[in-house]
N, C-alpha and C. Protein backbone atom coordinates (compact mmCIF):
# COMPACT_ATOMS: atom_id res chain seq x y z
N UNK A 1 120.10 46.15 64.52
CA UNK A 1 120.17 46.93 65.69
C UNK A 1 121.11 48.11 65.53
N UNK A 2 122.15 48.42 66.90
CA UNK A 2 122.45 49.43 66.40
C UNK A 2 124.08 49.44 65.73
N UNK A 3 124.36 48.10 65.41
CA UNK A 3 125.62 48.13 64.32
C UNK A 3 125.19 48.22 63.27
N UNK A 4 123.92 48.19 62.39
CA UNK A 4 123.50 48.76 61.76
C UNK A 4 123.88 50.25 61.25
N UNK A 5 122.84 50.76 62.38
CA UNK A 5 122.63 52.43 62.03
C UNK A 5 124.22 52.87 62.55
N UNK A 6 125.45 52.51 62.97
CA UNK A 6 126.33 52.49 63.47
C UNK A 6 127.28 52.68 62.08
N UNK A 7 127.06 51.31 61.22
CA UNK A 7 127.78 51.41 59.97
C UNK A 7 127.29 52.59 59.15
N UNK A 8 125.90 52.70 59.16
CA UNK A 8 125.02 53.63 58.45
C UNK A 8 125.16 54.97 57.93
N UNK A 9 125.25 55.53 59.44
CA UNK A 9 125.76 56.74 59.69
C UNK A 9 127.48 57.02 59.34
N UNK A 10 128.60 55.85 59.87
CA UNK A 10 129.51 55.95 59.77
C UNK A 10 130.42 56.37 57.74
N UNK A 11 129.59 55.30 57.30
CA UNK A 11 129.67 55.78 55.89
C UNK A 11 128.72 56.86 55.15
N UNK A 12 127.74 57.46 55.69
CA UNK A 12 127.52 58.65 55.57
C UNK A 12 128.49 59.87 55.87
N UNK A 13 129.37 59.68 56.88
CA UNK A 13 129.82 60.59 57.51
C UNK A 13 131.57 60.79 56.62
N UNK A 14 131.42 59.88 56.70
CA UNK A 14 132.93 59.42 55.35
C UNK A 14 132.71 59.75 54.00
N UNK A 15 131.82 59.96 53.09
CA UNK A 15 130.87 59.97 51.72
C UNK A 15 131.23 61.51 52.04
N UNK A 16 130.93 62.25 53.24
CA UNK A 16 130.25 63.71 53.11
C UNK A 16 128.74 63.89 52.85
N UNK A 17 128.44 63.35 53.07
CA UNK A 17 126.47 63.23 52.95
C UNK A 17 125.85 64.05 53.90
N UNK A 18 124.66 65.00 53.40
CA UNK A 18 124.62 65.86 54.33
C UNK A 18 123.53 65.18 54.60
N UNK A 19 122.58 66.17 55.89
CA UNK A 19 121.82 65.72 56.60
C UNK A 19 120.72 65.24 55.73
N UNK A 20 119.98 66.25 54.92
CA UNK A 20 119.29 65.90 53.74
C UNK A 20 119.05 64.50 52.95
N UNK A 21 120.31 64.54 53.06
CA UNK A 21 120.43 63.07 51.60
C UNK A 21 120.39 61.88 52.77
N UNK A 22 120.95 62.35 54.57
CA UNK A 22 120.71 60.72 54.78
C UNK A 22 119.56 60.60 55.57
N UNK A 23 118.65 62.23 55.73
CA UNK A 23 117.36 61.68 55.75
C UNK A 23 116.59 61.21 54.95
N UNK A 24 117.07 61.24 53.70
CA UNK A 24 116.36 60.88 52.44
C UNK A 24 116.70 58.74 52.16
N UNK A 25 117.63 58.41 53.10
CA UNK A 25 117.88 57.02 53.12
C UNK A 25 116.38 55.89 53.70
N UNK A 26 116.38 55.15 53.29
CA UNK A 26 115.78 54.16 53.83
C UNK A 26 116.44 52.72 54.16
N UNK A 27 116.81 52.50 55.52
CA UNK A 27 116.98 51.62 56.42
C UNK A 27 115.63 50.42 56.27
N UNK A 28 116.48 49.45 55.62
CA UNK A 28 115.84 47.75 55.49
C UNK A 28 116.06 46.74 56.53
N UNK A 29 114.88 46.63 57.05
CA UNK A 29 114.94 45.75 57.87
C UNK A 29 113.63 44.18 57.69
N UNK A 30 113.99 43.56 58.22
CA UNK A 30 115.51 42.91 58.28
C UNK A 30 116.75 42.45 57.48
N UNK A 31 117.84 42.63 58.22
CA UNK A 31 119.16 42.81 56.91
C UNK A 31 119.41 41.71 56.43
N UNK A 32 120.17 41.21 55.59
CA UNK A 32 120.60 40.13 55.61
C UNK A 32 120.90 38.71 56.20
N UNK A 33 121.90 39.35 56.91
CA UNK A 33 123.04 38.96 58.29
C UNK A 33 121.66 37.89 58.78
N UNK A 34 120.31 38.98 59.69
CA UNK A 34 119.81 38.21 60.33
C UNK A 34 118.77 37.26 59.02
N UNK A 35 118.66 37.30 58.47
CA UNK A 35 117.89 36.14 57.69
C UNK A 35 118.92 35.16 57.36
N UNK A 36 120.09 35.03 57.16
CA UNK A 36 121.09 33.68 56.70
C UNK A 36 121.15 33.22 58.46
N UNK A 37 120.95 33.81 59.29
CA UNK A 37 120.73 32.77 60.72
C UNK A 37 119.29 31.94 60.49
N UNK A 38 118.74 32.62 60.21
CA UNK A 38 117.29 31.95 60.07
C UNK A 38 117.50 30.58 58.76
N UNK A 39 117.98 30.31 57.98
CA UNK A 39 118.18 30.02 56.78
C UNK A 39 118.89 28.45 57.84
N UNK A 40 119.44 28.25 58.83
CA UNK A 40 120.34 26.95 59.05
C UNK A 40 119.16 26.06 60.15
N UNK A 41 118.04 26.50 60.07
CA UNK A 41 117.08 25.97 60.76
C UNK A 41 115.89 25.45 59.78
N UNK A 42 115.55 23.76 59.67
CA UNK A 42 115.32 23.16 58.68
C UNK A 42 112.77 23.45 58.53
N UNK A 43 112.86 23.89 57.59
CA UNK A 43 111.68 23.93 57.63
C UNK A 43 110.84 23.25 56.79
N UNK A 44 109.37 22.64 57.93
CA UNK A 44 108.78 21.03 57.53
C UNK A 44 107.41 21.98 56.47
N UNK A 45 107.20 21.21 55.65
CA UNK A 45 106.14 22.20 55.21
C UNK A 45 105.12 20.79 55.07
N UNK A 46 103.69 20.89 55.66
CA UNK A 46 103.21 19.82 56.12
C UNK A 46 102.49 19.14 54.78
């Protein structure tokens, strides 16, 4: 969401990255974070 594009931008903005290079980024979704929630829920495979 938007702590994501929040961090995103924020270390763009710190780097000096111009507009160019962080339109040239590609944003992965979904991140991590939310797949290791998914990961503590046990799955039956029939």
């Amino acid at each position: 969401g938007a702590g994501e594009m929040i961090q995103m931008a924020g270390i763009a903005v710190k780097m000096g990255a111009t507009k160019e290079q962080f339109d040239a980024t590609c944003a992965v979704h979904p991140t991590m974070a939310e797949e290791l929630v998914t990961m503590s829920k046990p799955v039956r495979v029939a």
